[in-house]
Amino acid sequence: MSAAPLTNDQASRAPRKVGKAVQDAIDRGAPNIDLALLPNLTDLSAETLTANVIAINSLCENPRLKFVMEKLVTHIHDFAREVGLTTEEWMAAIQFLTATGQICSDIRQEFILLSDMLGLSALVDTLNHPKPEGATEATVLGPFFTEDAHDIPAGGTIASEGKGEYMFVEGRVTDMQGNGVAGCKIETWETDEDGLYDTQYEGRSQPDCRGRLTTDKDGYYSYRAVKPVAYPIPNDGPVGQFLRKLNRHVFRPAHLHMQFDAAGFEPLTTALYIRGDEYLTSDAVFGVKSSLVVDLKEIWDEDKAKALGFKSAPYYLLERDWKLITIEEAEVEKKKSLAAYYATIQGNN
Ligand code: BEZ
Ligand code: FE
């Protein structure tokens, strides 16, 4: 008479005679699975491998992880079958990913860069932050945000002298109805006129071209910065080599990063892009949205320049308001976009 199959729970309690190596691994935390629950994984073919890998993953107790892994295995196996992936190509991919990991450090994140150049960062961003008409759109964070920006008073500067052409940035943060958002934290960062972030210089001792501001009681903010320039994404590593192989350029159009965080509102990571930049329509990391493209005004008034704290004219003026959505409004948008997605899947069936 054959024994009734054990539940997962019974299996972990049932004494099982195993060798020392197996017992040691189990003692160190390796899952002690009831083998009777598992599919037979012998003699798998190109046709049966996928279903069996999914089956063995299906004991996973986290339903989200189980679902994501089912899709990952399905798509990655289909990918290999569809392109007829060769062993050489598979090995080249392994070596590429190894090199990508090896170049990562506390201040260099080559995997995010890979995700960026594949358009995956922009896609995840869009999927996770659907916005109602009129709300400020989000865009890619990039790898150059740091936690150590100094607090800057209203009208203060984020850039030390000599870092680029002067720019004054001002505007208002509001909710969707146009009410000012008081006490909103704004993180802002940019490159200097040579297209380098402070973290790209050896021996960085303190933050530069980055700062943290707080909106006033009516939602207003203002600060001094430098006129953004176009610059190459880091391209001296595996991702740069990959882009060269694909015959793709490595440039981002001139932009100014801004991140907003206010109680009760969905945090917003975004950037402004400067009209006229030649890379606006071919950003290496797919971050440009036309609602985020702005005009700069060149101001030659010497008195105004000095009153704002610049040494002399000219300076560029960037005026920009922002519309944040509340956490509740964000939830509504996410539900709407999920419903729209399910409707398209149903429509396709
Ligand atoms: C950036 O804008 O800082 C950036 C974004 C993606 C990749 C590299 C840089
Ligand atoms: Fe940037």
PDB file of C-alpha atoms in Angstrom, residues 24 83 90 92 123 142 167 198 225 276 307 334 342:
ATOM      1  CA  ASP A  24      24.554  19.589   6.933  1.00  0.00           C
ATOM      2  CA  VAL A  83      16.256  33.351 -31.215  1.00  0.00           C
ATOM      3  CA  TRP A  90      24.721  32.369 -23.819  1.00  0.00           C
ATOM      4  CA  ALA A  92      28.859  35.973 -23.987  1.00  0.00           C
ATOM      5  CA  LEU A 123       8.965  51.229 -18.672  1.00  0.00           C
ATOM      6  CA  GLY A 142      19.408  57.741 -13.019  1.00  0.00           C
ATOM      7  CA  MET A 167      20.546  79.788 -13.951  1.00  0.00           C
ATOM      8  CA  ASP A 198      30.184  65.760  -8.443  1.00  0.00           C
ATOM      9  CA  ALA A 225      21.929  76.563 -10.265  1.00  0.00           C
ATOM     10  CA  GLY A 276      16.599  73.089 -28.345  1.00  0.00           C
ATOM     11  CA  ALA A 307      19.885  91.051  -6.450  1.00  0.00           C
ATOM     12  CA  LYS A 334      -3.149  52.647 -10.766  1.00  0.00           C
ATOM     13  CA  TYR A 342      -6.930  43.781 -18.474  1.00  0.00           C
TER      14      TYR A 342
END
